[in-house]
Short mmCIF file of C-alpha atoms in Angstrom, two decimals:
data_model
loop_
_atom_site.label_atom_id
_atom_site.label_comp_id
_atom_site.label_asym_id
_atom_site.label_seq_id
_atom_site.Cartn_x
_atom_site.Cartn_y
_atom_site.Cartn_z
CA MET A 675 59.69 4.55 -60.49
CA SER A 676 62.35 2.48 -58.79
CA LYS A 677 61.74 -1.15 -57.95
CA PRO A 678 61.53 -0.51 -54.15
CA GLY A 679 59.00 2.25 -54.83
CA ARG A 680 56.86 -0.06 -56.95
CA VAL A 681 56.93 -2.64 -54.13
CA VAL A 682 55.82 -0.06 -51.56
CA LEU A 683 53.05 1.17 -53.86
CA THR A 684 51.86 -2.38 -54.47
CA LEU A 685 51.80 -3.08 -50.76
CA LEU A 686 49.86 0.11 -50.09
CA LEU A 687 47.32 -0.77 -52.77
CA LEU A 688 46.95 -4.28 -51.37
CA ALA A 689 46.51 -2.88 -47.86
CA GLY A 690 43.89 -0.43 -49.08
CA PHE A 691 42.05 -3.18 -50.93
CA ALA A 692 42.17 -5.42 -47.86
CA ALA A 693 40.87 -2.62 -45.65
CA ALA A 694 38.08 -1.84 -48.08
CA LEU A 695 37.17 -5.51 -48.29
CA TYR A 696 37.23 -5.82 -44.47
CA PHE A 697 34.94 -2.85 -43.93
CA ALA A 698 32.63 -3.96 -46.74
CA LEU A 699 32.31 -7.43 -45.23
CA ARG A 700 31.85 -5.99 -41.73
CA GLY A 701 29.12 -3.70 -43.04
CA GLN A 702 27.44 -6.63 -44.75
CA LYS A 703 27.59 -8.65 -41.53
CA ALA A 704 26.15 -5.72 -39.54
CA GLU A 705 23.36 -5.27 -42.05
CA GLN A 706 22.69 -9.00 -42.03
CA ALA A 707 22.61 -9.00 -38.21
CA GLU A 708 20.22 -6.05 -38.26
CA ARG A 709 17.96 -7.85 -40.73
CA VAL A 710 18.00 -10.99 -38.60
CA GLU A 711 17.22 -8.97 -35.46
CA ALA A 712 14.45 -7.04 -37.23
CA ALA A 713 12.95 -10.31 -38.44
CA ALA A 714 13.15 -11.75 -34.92
CA VAL A 715 11.43 -8.68 -33.46
CA ALA A 716 8.74 -8.76 -36.14
CA SER A 717 8.08 -12.47 -35.72
CA ALA A 718 7.93 -12.50 -31.91
CA VAL A 719 4.55 -13.72 -30.77
CA GLU A 720 2.67 -11.17 -28.67
CA LEU A 721 2.06 -12.04 -25.06
CA LYS A 722 -1.62 -11.69 -24.24
CA GLY A 723 -2.36 -10.02 -20.91
CA LEU A 724 -5.23 -8.76 -18.78
CA ILE A 725 -4.33 -5.53 -17.01
CA ALA A 726 -5.84 -3.06 -14.55
CA LEU A 727 -6.75 0.45 -15.67
CA ASP A 728 -3.92 1.87 -13.52
CA VAL A 729 -1.15 0.38 -15.71
CA GLU A 730 -2.84 0.86 -19.09
CA PRO A 731 -1.05 4.17 -19.88
CA PHE A 732 2.30 2.54 -19.04
CA PHE A 733 1.79 -0.27 -21.56
CA ALA A 734 0.54 2.22 -24.17
CA ASP A 735 3.74 4.29 -23.89
CA PRO A 736 5.75 4.01 -27.17
CA ARG A 737 8.99 3.73 -25.21
CA VAL A 738 7.68 0.74 -23.28
CA ARG A 739 6.45 -0.90 -26.47
CA ARG A 740 9.87 -0.35 -28.06
CA VAL A 741 11.77 -1.92 -25.16
CA LEU A 742 9.45 -4.93 -25.06
CA ALA A 743 9.77 -5.40 -28.82
CA GLU A 744 13.56 -5.20 -28.65
CA LYS A 745 13.54 -7.92 -26.00
CA HIS A 746 11.24 -10.06 -28.18
CA LEU A 747 8.46 -9.72 -25.59
CA PRO A 748 5.77 -7.63 -27.28
CA VAL A 749 2.38 -7.55 -25.59
CA ALA A 750 -1.27 -7.21 -26.50
CA VAL A 751 -3.18 -6.12 -23.40
CA THR A 752 -6.86 -5.94 -22.52
CA ARG A 753 -8.01 -3.77 -19.65
CA ILE A 754 -10.63 -5.23 -17.32
CA GLY A 755 -11.52 -4.74 -13.67
CA SER A 756 -9.09 -6.34 -11.23
CA ARG A 757 -11.92 -8.16 -9.47
CA GLU A 758 -13.07 -9.66 -12.77
CA MET A 759 -9.76 -11.32 -13.57
CA ALA A 760 -10.16 -14.39 -11.37
CA ALA A 761 -13.19 -15.38 -13.44
CA ARG A 762 -10.90 -15.60 -16.51
CA VAL A 763 -8.78 -18.34 -14.91
CA ALA A 764 -9.48 -21.57 -16.77
CA PRO A 765 -7.32 -24.45 -18.10
CA GLY A 766 -6.59 -24.04 -21.79
CA ALA A 767 -7.87 -20.47 -21.90
CA MET A 768 -5.44 -18.62 -19.65
CA PRO A 769 -3.84 -15.36 -20.76
CA ASP A 770 -0.06 -15.24 -20.66
CA PHE A 771 -0.20 -12.83 -17.75
CA LEU A 772 -2.56 -10.90 -15.50
CA PHE A 773 -1.66 -7.57 -13.91
CA PRO A 774 -4.30 -6.61 -11.31
CA SER A 775 -4.25 -3.70 -8.89
CA GLY A 776 -3.93 -4.85 -5.29
CA VAL A 777 -3.07 -8.02 -3.41
CA VAL A 778 -6.72 -8.83 -2.72
CA ALA A 779 -7.47 -9.29 -6.43
CA ALA A 780 -4.10 -10.98 -6.98
CA ASN A 781 -4.71 -13.50 -4.20
CA GLN A 782 -8.12 -14.26 -5.67
CA ILE A 783 -6.49 -15.00 -9.05
CA VAL A 784 -3.78 -17.17 -7.49
CA ASP A 785 -6.40 -19.08 -5.49
CA ALA A 786 -8.44 -19.70 -8.65
CA ALA A 787 -5.30 -20.83 -10.49
CA GLY A 788 -4.44 -23.25 -7.68
CA LYS A 789 -7.90 -24.80 -7.82
CA ALA A 790 -7.52 -25.17 -11.60
CA LYS A 791 -4.03 -26.68 -11.12
CA ILE A 792 -2.40 -23.88 -13.12
CA ALA A 793 1.11 -22.90 -12.03
CA VAL A 794 1.68 -19.16 -11.73
CA ALA A 795 4.44 -16.87 -10.48
CA GLN A 796 3.95 -13.48 -8.83
CA SER A 797 6.05 -10.32 -8.69
CA SER A 798 5.40 -6.64 -8.02
CA PRO A 799 7.40 -4.18 -10.15
CA PHE A 800 5.37 -1.15 -8.98
CA HIS A 801 3.54 -0.10 -5.84
CA THR A 802 1.82 2.97 -4.40
CA PRO A 803 0.46 3.86 -0.95
CA MET A 804 -3.14 4.86 -0.40
CA VAL A 805 -3.26 8.55 0.54
CA ILE A 806 -5.67 11.42 1.05
CA ALA A 807 -5.24 14.26 -1.41
CA SER A 808 -6.23 17.46 0.34
CA TRP A 809 -5.55 21.15 0.84
CA GLN A 810 -3.54 23.23 3.29
CA PRO A 811 -6.61 24.77 5.05
CA VAL A 812 -8.07 21.29 5.64
CA ALA A 813 -4.77 19.96 6.95
CA LYS A 814 -4.60 22.83 9.45
CA ILE A 815 -8.15 22.09 10.69
CA LEU A 816 -7.34 18.41 11.18
CA ILE A 817 -4.16 19.34 13.10
CA ALA A 818 -6.11 21.75 15.33
CA ASN A 819 -8.53 18.93 16.20
CA GLY A 820 -5.89 16.29 16.91
CA MET A 821 -6.60 14.24 13.78
CA ALA A 822 -3.39 15.00 11.90
CA LYS A 823 0.22 16.05 12.38
CA PRO A 824 2.93 17.43 10.10
CA LEU A 825 5.34 14.81 8.77
CA GLY A 826 7.53 17.05 6.67
CA ASP A 827 7.30 19.87 4.18
CA ARG A 828 3.59 19.90 3.22
CA THR A 829 3.04 16.24 4.07
CA TYR A 830 0.82 15.17 6.93
CA GLY A 831 0.04 12.04 8.87
CA VAL A 832 -3.67 11.41 9.56
CA ASP A 833 -4.86 9.42 12.55
CA ILE A 834 -7.29 7.26 10.63
CA GLY A 835 -9.01 6.09 13.82
CA LYS A 836 -9.81 9.61 15.01
CA LEU A 837 -10.86 10.72 11.55
CA THR A 838 -13.17 7.71 11.17
CA ASP A 839 -14.79 8.39 14.55
CA THR A 840 -15.33 12.04 13.59
CA MET A 841 -16.99 11.05 10.32
CA LEU A 842 -19.22 8.42 11.95
CA ALA A 843 -20.24 11.03 14.54
CA LYS A 844 -21.54 13.11 11.59
CA LYS A 845 -19.47 16.14 12.52
CA ARG A 846 -19.60 19.08 10.15
CA TRP A 847 -16.60 21.15 9.15
CA LYS A 848 -18.03 24.25 10.84
CA ASP A 849 -18.27 22.26 14.12
CA LEU A 850 -14.50 21.80 14.27
CA LYS A 851 -11.99 24.01 16.03
CA GLY A 852 -10.12 26.36 13.71
CA ALA A 853 -12.60 25.90 10.85
CA GLU A 854 -12.53 29.57 9.80
CA ALA A 855 -10.69 28.72 6.57
CA TYR A 856 -13.35 26.15 5.63
CA ASP A 857 -16.43 27.20 7.55
CA VAL A 858 -19.04 25.12 5.73
CA SER A 859 -22.00 23.10 6.95
CA ARG A 860 -21.25 19.96 4.91
CA GLY A 861 -20.26 16.83 6.81
CA VAL A 862 -16.67 15.77 7.34
CA LEU A 863 -16.18 12.97 4.82
CA VAL A 864 -13.43 11.52 2.67
CA SER A 865 -14.51 11.22 -0.96
CA THR A 866 -14.00 7.84 -2.63
CA THR A 867 -14.88 6.04 -5.81
CA ASP A 868 -17.74 3.50 -5.80
CA VAL A 869 -16.86 0.62 -3.45
CA ARG A 870 -19.03 -1.72 -5.52
CA ARG A 871 -16.69 -1.36 -8.50
CA SER A 872 -13.44 0.25 -7.46
CA ASN A 873 -10.38 -1.21 -5.74
CA SER A 874 -9.34 2.11 -4.18
CA ALA A 875 -12.72 2.40 -2.41
CA ALA A 876 -12.37 -1.20 -1.22
CA MET A 877 -9.01 -0.25 0.32
CA TYR A 878 -10.75 2.64 2.11
CA LEU A 879 -13.24 0.16 3.54
CA ALA A 880 -10.35 -2.08 4.61
CA LEU A 881 -8.53 0.82 6.26
CA THR A 882 -11.54 2.20 8.15
CA SER A 883 -12.47 -1.32 9.30
CA TYR A 884 -8.95 -1.64 10.73
CA ALA A 885 -9.42 1.70 12.48
CA LYS A 886 -12.65 0.58 14.15
CA ASN A 887 -11.49 -2.96 14.92
CA GLY A 888 -8.01 -2.04 16.14
CA ASP A 889 -6.60 -4.75 13.87
CA VAL A 890 -7.14 -6.43 10.53
CA VAL A 891 -10.59 -8.01 10.31
CA THR A 892 -10.22 -11.80 10.35
CA ASP A 893 -13.72 -13.21 10.98
CA ARG A 894 -17.09 -13.01 9.27
CA ALA A 895 -19.06 -11.76 12.26
CA THR A 896 -16.79 -8.75 12.72
CA ALA A 897 -16.75 -8.12 8.98
CA GLU A 898 -20.56 -8.06 8.95
CA THR A 899 -20.89 -5.70 11.91
CA LEU A 900 -18.21 -3.24 10.84
CA SER A 901 -19.21 -3.05 7.20
CA ARG A 902 -22.80 -2.20 8.18
CA GLN A 903 -21.50 0.58 10.41
CA LEU A 904 -19.01 1.87 7.85
CA SER A 905 -21.52 1.85 5.01
CA GLU A 906 -22.54 5.30 6.30
CA LEU A 907 -19.21 6.67 5.06
CA PHE A 908 -20.19 5.70 1.52
CA LYS A 909 -23.94 6.39 1.62
CA ARG A 910 -23.50 9.96 2.83
CA GLN A 911 -21.17 10.83 -0.04
CA GLY A 912 -23.96 10.77 -2.60
CA TYR A 913 -22.98 9.97 -6.18
CA GLN A 914 -19.60 8.28 -6.56
CA GLU A 915 -17.58 7.73 -9.72
CA ASN A 916 -16.92 4.09 -10.53
CA TYR A 917 -13.53 4.46 -12.18
CA VAL A 918 -10.14 5.08 -10.64
CA ASN A 919 -9.68 8.69 -11.81
CA GLY A 920 -13.25 9.92 -11.28
CA ASN A 921 -12.76 11.01 -7.69
CA PHE A 922 -9.30 12.42 -8.43
CA ASP A 923 -10.57 14.40 -11.42
CA ASP A 924 -13.06 16.19 -9.15
CA TYR A 925 -10.25 17.02 -6.73
CA VAL A 926 -8.00 18.68 -9.34
CA ALA A 927 -10.73 20.23 -11.51
CA ILE A 928 -13.27 21.54 -8.99
CA GLY A 929 -11.10 21.83 -5.90
CA LEU A 930 -11.68 22.39 -2.21
CA GLY A 931 -15.37 23.22 -2.47
CA LYS A 932 -16.22 19.86 -4.04
CA THR A 933 -13.50 17.62 -2.64
CA PRO A 934 -11.82 18.68 0.62
CA MET A 935 -10.38 15.17 1.04
CA ALA A 936 -10.04 12.53 -1.68
CA PHE A 937 -8.95 8.96 -1.00
CA ILE A 938 -6.65 8.10 -3.90
CA TYR A 939 -3.56 6.22 -4.94
CA GLU A 940 -0.46 8.32 -4.39
CA TYR A 941 0.59 7.68 -8.00
CA GLN A 942 -2.38 9.69 -9.28
CA LEU A 943 -1.26 13.01 -7.82
CA VAL A 944 2.41 12.25 -8.49
CA ALA A 945 1.72 11.48 -12.17
CA TYR A 946 -0.38 14.66 -12.41
CA ALA A 947 2.42 16.74 -10.87
CA LEU A 948 5.03 15.25 -13.21
CA ALA A 949 2.87 15.77 -16.28
CA LYS A 950 1.94 19.35 -15.34
CA LYS A 951 5.42 20.09 -13.95
CA GLY A 952 3.87 21.31 -10.73
CA VAL A 953 0.74 21.47 -8.58
CA ALA A 954 -1.35 24.20 -7.00
CA ALA A 955 0.45 25.72 -4.01
CA ASP A 956 -2.17 24.57 -1.50
CA MET A 957 -2.41 20.94 -2.70
CA VAL A 958 -1.06 18.52 -0.10
CA LEU A 959 -0.76 14.80 0.50
CA MET A 960 -1.94 13.31 3.76
CA TYR A 961 -0.82 9.80 4.65
CA PRO A 962 -3.26 7.76 6.76
CA GLN A 963 -1.53 6.22 9.76
CA PRO A 964 -1.62 3.37 9.21
CA THR A 965 -2.18 3.06 5.48
CA ILE A 966 -2.24 0.30 2.87
CA VAL A 967 0.38 0.00 0.15
CA ASN A 968 -1.31 -1.06 -3.05
CA LYS A 969 0.85 -3.43 -5.07
CA PHE A 970 0.45 -3.93 -8.79
CA VAL A 971 0.95 -7.67 -8.91
CA PHE A 972 2.21 -9.25 -12.14
CA ILE A 973 1.02 -12.86 -12.41
CA ALA A 974 2.88 -14.90 -15.02
CA THR A 975 1.49 -18.17 -16.37
CA ASN A 976 4.39 -19.35 -18.58
CA GLU A 977 8.14 -18.97 -19.16
CA ARG A 978 7.93 -16.02 -21.58
CA SER A 979 5.67 -14.06 -19.25
CA ARG A 980 8.08 -14.83 -16.41
CA ALA A 981 10.79 -13.24 -18.56
CA LEU A 982 8.52 -10.23 -19.01
CA ALA A 983 8.03 -10.02 -15.24
CA ASP A 984 11.80 -10.00 -14.75
CA LEU A 985 12.17 -7.28 -17.39
CA LEU A 986 9.55 -5.04 -15.77
CA ALA A 987 11.20 -5.36 -12.37
CA ASN A 988 14.84 -4.99 -13.44
CA ASN A 989 15.11 -3.01 -16.67
CA ALA A 990 16.33 0.48 -15.72
CA GLU A 991 14.49 2.25 -18.54
CA LEU A 992 11.16 0.57 -17.79
CA GLN A 993 11.50 1.29 -14.08
CA LYS A 994 12.22 4.95 -14.81
CA ILE A 995 9.18 5.16 -17.08
CA GLY A 996 7.12 3.60 -14.29
CA VAL A 997 8.18 6.46 -12.01
CA GLU A 998 7.00 8.94 -14.66
CA TYR A 999 3.54 7.42 -14.25
CA GLY A 1000 3.74 8.04 -10.52
CA PHE A 1001 4.58 4.51 -9.37
CA ARG A 1002 7.03 3.75 -6.61
CA ILE A 1003 9.77 1.26 -7.43
CA ALA A 1004 12.49 -0.49 -5.44
CA ASP A 1005 14.75 2.56 -5.92
CA THR A 1006 13.01 4.98 -3.52
CA ARG A 1007 15.68 7.64 -4.03
CA LEU A 1008 14.95 7.81 -7.77
CA PHE A 1009 11.24 8.17 -7.06
CA VAL A 1010 11.70 11.01 -4.54
CA GLU A 1011 14.27 12.86 -6.67
CA SER A 1012 12.01 12.63 -9.72
CA VAL A 1013 9.07 14.20 -7.85
CA LYS A 1014 11.02 16.96 -6.11
CA PRO A 1015 11.19 19.44 -9.06
CA THR A 1016 7.37 19.51 -9.26
CA GLY A 1017 7.01 21.08 -5.81
CA LEU A 1018 4.76 18.23 -4.65
CA ALA A 1019 5.99 16.87 -1.32
CA VAL A 1020 5.91 13.09 -0.77
CA GLU A 1021 6.97 10.92 2.13
CA GLU A 1022 10.23 9.16 1.32
CA ARG A 1023 9.49 6.17 3.53
CA VAL A 1024 5.96 5.01 4.34
CA THR A 1025 6.47 2.93 7.47
CA GLN A 1026 3.03 2.53 9.07
CA VAL A 1027 1.50 -0.06 6.77
CA ILE A 1028 -1.13 -2.78 7.21
CA ASP A 1029 -2.53 -5.50 4.97
CA PRO A 1030 -6.19 -5.62 3.92
CA PRO A 1031 -8.40 -8.53 5.02
CA SER A 1032 -8.44 -11.71 2.95
CA PHE A 1033 -10.23 -11.55 -0.39
CA ASP A 1034 -13.22 -13.58 0.82
CA LEU A 1035 -13.77 -11.25 3.80
CA MET A 1036 -13.32 -8.20 1.59
CA ALA A 1037 -15.93 -9.61 -0.80
CA GLN A 1038 -18.31 -10.09 2.13
CA MET A 1039 -17.75 -6.55 3.40
CA ILE A 1040 -18.31 -5.05 -0.04
CA ASP A 1041 -21.51 -7.08 -0.43
CA VAL A 1042 -22.81 -5.80 2.92
CA VAL A 1043 -22.02 -2.18 2.04
CA THR A 1044 -23.70 -2.68 -1.33
CA GLN A 1045 -26.85 -3.97 0.38
CA GLU A 1046 -26.86 -1.05 2.80
CA MET A 1047 -26.40 1.49 0.01
CA GLY A 1048 -29.45 0.04 -1.72
CA LYS A 1049 -31.71 0.74 1.25
#
């Protein structure tokens, strides 16, 4: 081999050696970085949280757990009733975060934290309106009697004032105009969960009290009078489930004969439709006008839980998973487009919205209804 050839060969060998060394070192660095990251993920201290039943499936989702672990924010959650959370507020014994269902419970927690001089921060990554899950024949009867109107394709707006008056008047379905499709002697009632234990039933009490008062209840005397009157709407239902899905389960499993109208969170029927990839053709959503939008309020008690709150509200993957569980997010278009393939119709914008009474007035109203139900 000529001298120039030997030089070229030597240079090629050196270049190959250098390239091999470069890639070997880069691989070692990547492996080292992966080991460091894996160690960081494994050593991250779990954030302890108290959560409502509504968000328990979300936190149990393996994809959610993966994202939180990757961000060094793993969680260990305990599910308790939203109304019970305020009692857990105590200096030196606070969880890292609380995630109740509804602003009433959230405000109670924040008030307790303020009295204990504990700084907290609030945010709401998910929300859902209160709705009435019903059936096409029922919707048509309500329209014929001036209690409802079509809003869109298989969505209806319900005049909650007129419906409440009809129920308090103890009207029966067979008494109503156009009742041929549901000609039964049972009373016109909206089924709820147990108001003594369930937030959704408390929101029904708040909504019907607004309907009778013409505004949000703001004083104890009115709260007392209205809750005694409205207790009939709960007493006449008979047995009521005390957990969030009990009423909804009757609606989907037994149907029109058992549950012509069920007061639920919108997310329940949306999550059902997404999981089943469809709903029965005559299932419809009716939106009370006005209604209450139930917020799932994340209450952070330290810097790491504040980082978790930011992640829940802004991470695209977590927000998309939230939609899969039926929750509305800031991106309304994503929510509506995700539901559309199921055939379930939802209102894109819920505009007629009120707030419930303050937590102390709600507690009073629930207590009065509880007393009346015991008579």
